[in-house]
JSON list of C-alpha atoms in Angstrom, two decimals:
[
{"chain": "A", "resi": 285, "resn": "ARG", "atom": "CA", "xyz": [190.38, 85.30, -119.17]},
{"chain": "A", "resi": 286, "resn": "GLY", "atom": "CA", "xyz": [188.15, 84.36, -117.23]},
{"chain": "A", "resi": 287, "resn": "ARG", "atom": "CA", "xyz": [186.34, 86.51, -113.87]},
{"chain": "A", "resi": 288, "resn": "SER", "atom": "CA", "xyz": [185.95, 84.76, -110.87]},
{"chain": "A", "resi": 289, "resn": "LEU", "atom": "CA", "xyz": [184.23, 85.70, -107.32]},
{"chain": "A", "resi": 290, "resn": "GLN", "atom": "CA", "xyz": [187.09, 85.11, -104.97]},
{"chain": "A", "resi": 291, "resn": "LEU", "atom": "CA", "xyz": [185.17, 85.55, -101.74]},
{"chain": "A", "resi": 292, "resn": "SER", "atom": "CA", "xyz": [187.18, 84.98, -98.90]},
{"chain": "A", "resi": 293, "resn": "LEU", "atom": "CA", "xyz": [185.52, 82.95, -96.06]},
{"chain": "A", "resi": 294, "resn": "GLY", "atom": "CA", "xyz": [182.23, 83.89, -94.89]},
{"chain": "A", "resi": 295, "resn": "GLN", "atom": "CA", "xyz": [181.63, 86.83, -97.11]},
{"chain": "A", "resi": 296, "resn": "HIS", "atom": "CA", "xyz": [177.96, 86.72, -99.08]},
{"chain": "A", "resi": 297, "resn": "ILE", "atom": "CA", "xyz": [176.08, 88.45, -101.90]},
{"chain": "A", "resi": 298, "resn": "VAL", "atom": "CA", "xyz": [172.78, 89.71, -101.77]},
{"chain": "A", "resi": 299, "resn": "LEU", "atom": "CA", "xyz": [170.13, 89.08, -104.15]},
{"chain": "A", "resi": 300, "resn": "ARG", "atom": "CA", "xyz": [167.60, 91.84, -104.57]},
{"chain": "A", "resi": 301, "resn": "GLY", "atom": "CA", "xyz": [164.43, 91.62, -106.04]},
{"chain": "A", "resi": 302, "resn": "THR", "atom": "CA", "xyz": [160.74, 92.94, -105.73]},
{"chain": "A", "resi": 303, "resn": "VAL", "atom": "CA", "xyz": [157.66, 91.45, -105.40]},
{"chain": "A", "resi": 304, "resn": "ASN", "atom": "CA", "xyz": [154.16, 93.38, -105.47]},
{"chain": "A", "resi": 305, "resn": "GLY", "atom": "CA", "xyz": [155.96, 96.66, -105.72]},
{"chain": "A", "resi": 306, "resn": "LEU", "atom": "CA", "xyz": [158.31, 95.77, -102.43]},
{"chain": "A", "resi": 307, "resn": "GLU", "atom": "CA", "xyz": [161.58, 95.38, -102.81]},
{"chain": "A", "resi": 308, "resn": "VAL", "atom": "CA", "xyz": [163.15, 92.24, -101.09]},
{"chain": "A", "resi": 309, "resn": "GLN", "atom": "CA", "xyz": [166.60, 91.00, -100.68]},
{"chain": "A", "resi": 310, "resn": "ARG", "atom": "CA", "xyz": [168.43, 88.29, -99.00]},
{"chain": "A", "resi": 311, "resn": "ALA", "atom": "CA", "xyz": [172.45, 87.26, -98.68]},
{"chain": "A", "resi": 312, "resn": "TYR", "atom": "CA", "xyz": [173.57, 83.96, -100.12]},
{"chain": "A", "resi": 313, "resn": "THR", "atom": "CA", "xyz": [177.07, 81.98, -99.82]},
{"chain": "A", "resi": 314, "resn": "PRO", "atom": "CA", "xyz": [178.37, 80.87, -103.35]},
{"chain": "A", "resi": 315, "resn": "ILE", "atom": "CA", "xyz": [178.68, 77.19, -103.00]},
{"chain": "A", "resi": 316, "resn": "ASN", "atom": "CA", "xyz": [181.04, 77.02, -106.35]},
{"chain": "A", "resi": 317, "resn": "PRO", "atom": "CA", "xyz": [184.73, 76.43, -105.82]},
{"chain": "A", "resi": 318, "resn": "VAL", "atom": "CA", "xyz": [186.37, 79.63, -105.02]},
{"chain": "A", "resi": 319, "resn": "ASN", "atom": "CA", "xyz": [188.01, 79.29, -108.19]},
{"chain": "A", "resi": 320, "resn": "ALA", "atom": "CA", "xyz": [185.21, 78.76, -110.38]},
{"chain": "A", "resi": 321, "resn": "GLU", "atom": "CA", "xyz": [185.14, 80.92, -113.22]},
{"chain": "A", "resi": 322, "resn": "ASN", "atom": "CA", "xyz": [182.27, 83.02, -115.37]},
{"chain": "A", "resi": 323, "resn": "TYR", "atom": "CA", "xyz": [179.74, 81.49, -112.97]},
{"chain": "A", "resi": 324, "resn": "PHE", "atom": "CA", "xyz": [178.60, 80.98, -109.70]},
{"chain": "A", "resi": 325, "resn": "GLU", "atom": "CA", "xyz": [176.08, 78.82, -107.75]},
{"chain": "A", "resi": 326, "resn": "VAL", "atom": "CA", "xyz": [173.78, 79.59, -104.66]},
{"chain": "A", "resi": 327, "resn": "LEU", "atom": "CA", "xyz": [171.54, 76.86, -102.70]},
{"chain": "A", "resi": 328, "resn": "ILE", "atom": "CA", "xyz": [168.22, 78.99, -101.96]},
{"chain": "A", "resi": 329, "resn": "LYS", "atom": "CA", "xyz": [165.39, 76.83, -100.55]},
{"chain": "A", "resi": 330, "resn": "CYS", "atom": "CA", "xyz": [161.82, 78.48, -101.94]},
{"chain": "A", "resi": 331, "resn": "TYR", "atom": "CA", "xyz": [159.19, 78.57, -99.28]},
{"chain": "A", "resi": 332, "resn": "LYS", "atom": "CA", "xyz": [155.36, 78.70, -100.52]},
{"chain": "A", "resi": 333, "resn": "ASP", "atom": "CA", "xyz": [155.08, 82.38, -99.13]},
{"chain": "A", "resi": 334, "resn": "GLY", "atom": "CA", "xyz": [158.02, 83.26, -99.29]},
{"chain": "A", "resi": 335, "resn": "LEU", "atom": "CA", "xyz": [158.31, 86.67, -100.77]},
{"chain": "A", "resi": 336, "resn": "MET", "atom": "CA", "xyz": [162.17, 86.01, -102.15]},
{"chain": "A", "resi": 337, "resn": "SER", "atom": "CA", "xyz": [160.78, 82.77, -103.37]},
{"chain": "A", "resi": 338, "resn": "GLN", "atom": "CA", "xyz": [157.81, 84.19, -104.93]},
{"chain": "A", "resi": 339, "resn": "TYR", "atom": "CA", "xyz": [160.40, 86.47, -106.82]},
{"chain": "A", "resi": 340, "resn": "ILE", "atom": "CA", "xyz": [162.72, 83.54, -108.05]},
{"chain": "A", "resi": 341, "resn": "LYS", "atom": "CA", "xyz": [159.70, 82.15, -109.56]},
{"chain": "A", "resi": 342, "resn": "SER", "atom": "CA", "xyz": [158.35, 84.52, -111.57]},
{"chain": "A", "resi": 343, "resn": "TRP", "atom": "CA", "xyz": [161.93, 84.43, -113.34]},
{"chain": "A", "resi": 344, "resn": "GLN", "atom": "CA", "xyz": [161.96, 83.54, -116.97]},
{"chain": "A", "resi": 345, "resn": "GLU", "atom": "CA", "xyz": [164.20, 82.97, -119.47]},
{"chain": "A", "resi": 346, "resn": "GLY", "atom": "CA", "xyz": [166.28, 86.22, -120.70]},
{"chain": "A", "resi": 347, "resn": "ASP", "atom": "CA", "xyz": [165.39, 87.97, -116.88]},
{"chain": "A", "resi": 348, "resn": "MET", "atom": "CA", "xyz": [168.11, 90.24, -115.66]},
{"chain": "A", "resi": 349, "resn": "ILE", "atom": "CA", "xyz": [168.42, 89.58, -111.95]},
{"chain": "A", "resi": 350, "resn": "PHE", "atom": "CA", "xyz": [170.67, 91.98, -109.49]},
{"chain": "A", "resi": 351, "resn": "TRP", "atom": "CA", "xyz": [173.08, 90.66, -107.06]},
{"chain": "A", "resi": 352, "resn": "ARG", "atom": "CA", "xyz": [175.39, 93.35, -104.87]},
{"chain": "A", "resi": 353, "resn": "GLY", "atom": "CA", "xyz": [178.81, 92.24, -103.02]},
{"chain": "A", "resi": 354, "resn": "PRO", "atom": "CA", "xyz": [180.45, 90.77, -101.43]},
{"chain": "A", "resi": 355, "resn": "PHE", "atom": "CA", "xyz": [179.65, 91.39, -98.19]},
{"chain": "A", "resi": 356, "resn": "GLY", "atom": "CA", "xyz": [180.91, 90.14, -94.88]},
{"chain": "A", "resi": 357, "resn": "GLY", "atom": "CA", "xyz": [183.92, 88.17, -93.93]},
{"chain": "A", "resi": 358, "resn": "ILE", "atom": "CA", "xyz": [186.13, 86.02, -91.32]},
{"chain": "A", "resi": 359, "resn": "PRO", "atom": "CA", "xyz": [189.62, 87.30, -90.82]},
{"chain": "A", "resi": 360, "resn": "TYR", "atom": "CA", "xyz": [191.13, 83.75, -90.97]},
{"chain": "A", "resi": 361, "resn": "GLY", "atom": "CA", "xyz": [194.51, 81.88, -90.63]},
{"chain": "A", "resi": 362, "resn": "PRO", "atom": "CA", "xyz": [195.73, 78.41, -90.14]},
{"chain": "A", "resi": 363, "resn": "ASN", "atom": "CA", "xyz": [195.54, 77.70, -86.39]},
{"chain": "A", "resi": 364, "resn": "GLN", "atom": "CA", "xyz": [194.56, 81.24, -85.53]},
{"chain": "A", "resi": 365, "resn": "TRP", "atom": "CA", "xyz": [191.03, 80.47, -83.75]},
{"chain": "A", "resi": 366, "resn": "ASP", "atom": "CA", "xyz": [191.07, 76.88, -82.19]},
{"chain": "A", "resi": 367, "resn": "PHE", "atom": "CA", "xyz": [191.28, 78.17, -78.76]},
{"chain": "A", "resi": 368, "resn": "VAL", "atom": "CA", "xyz": [188.21, 80.85, -79.67]},
{"chain": "A", "resi": 369, "resn": "VAL", "atom": "CA", "xyz": [185.63, 78.59, -81.26]},
{"chain": "A", "resi": 370, "resn": "VAL", "atom": "CA", "xyz": [186.75, 75.59, -78.47]},
{"chain": "A", "resi": 371, "resn": "GLN", "atom": "CA", "xyz": [186.20, 78.50, -76.04]},
{"chain": "A", "resi": 372, "resn": "MET", "atom": "CA", "xyz": [183.10, 79.71, -77.16]},
{"chain": "A", "resi": 373, "resn": "LEU", "atom": "CA", "xyz": [181.25, 76.15, -77.56]},
{"chain": "A", "resi": 374, "resn": "ARG", "atom": "CA", "xyz": [182.86, 75.42, -74.26]},
{"chain": "A", "resi": 375, "resn": "GLN", "atom": "CA", "xyz": [180.82, 78.26, -72.42]},
{"chain": "A", "resi": 376, "resn": "ALA", "atom": "CA", "xyz": [177.59, 77.74, -75.18]},
{"chain": "A", "resi": 377, "resn": "LEU", "atom": "CA", "xyz": [177.76, 74.31, -73.23]},
{"chain": "A", "resi": 378, "resn": "CYS", "atom": "CA", "xyz": [178.79, 75.36, -69.74]},
{"chain": "A", "resi": 379, "resn": "SER", "atom": "CA", "xyz": [175.30, 77.99, -69.43]},
{"chain": "A", "resi": 380, "resn": "LYS", "atom": "CA", "xyz": [172.73, 75.50, -71.19]},
{"chain": "A", "resi": 381, "resn": "LEU", "atom": "CA", "xyz": [173.58, 72.83, -68.35]},
{"chain": "A", "resi": 382, "resn": "LEU", "atom": "CA", "xyz": [173.51, 75.85, -65.73]},
{"chain": "A", "resi": 383, "resn": "GLU", "atom": "CA", "xyz": [169.60, 76.29, -66.58]}
]
């Protein structure tokens, strides 16, 4: 039977690596379906001078990479947060207009 990450809303996993003796880590949110088994996918943007990008570009077939997690999460229930989100958006817009 396959295994799945079974992440909750807002959870992420952390990629760890070493570049020039310096440990780097970045958080990524998997983009595959929640019920995907035996794999996960993340979208990673590589930057020309980024430390994590240098680490990723150094990967060779068969290399072992290290992920930690899951971390984070947003407690969610249907229709639970509508008012809060609207309220926060309204406050942000109003404060921007008053500047």
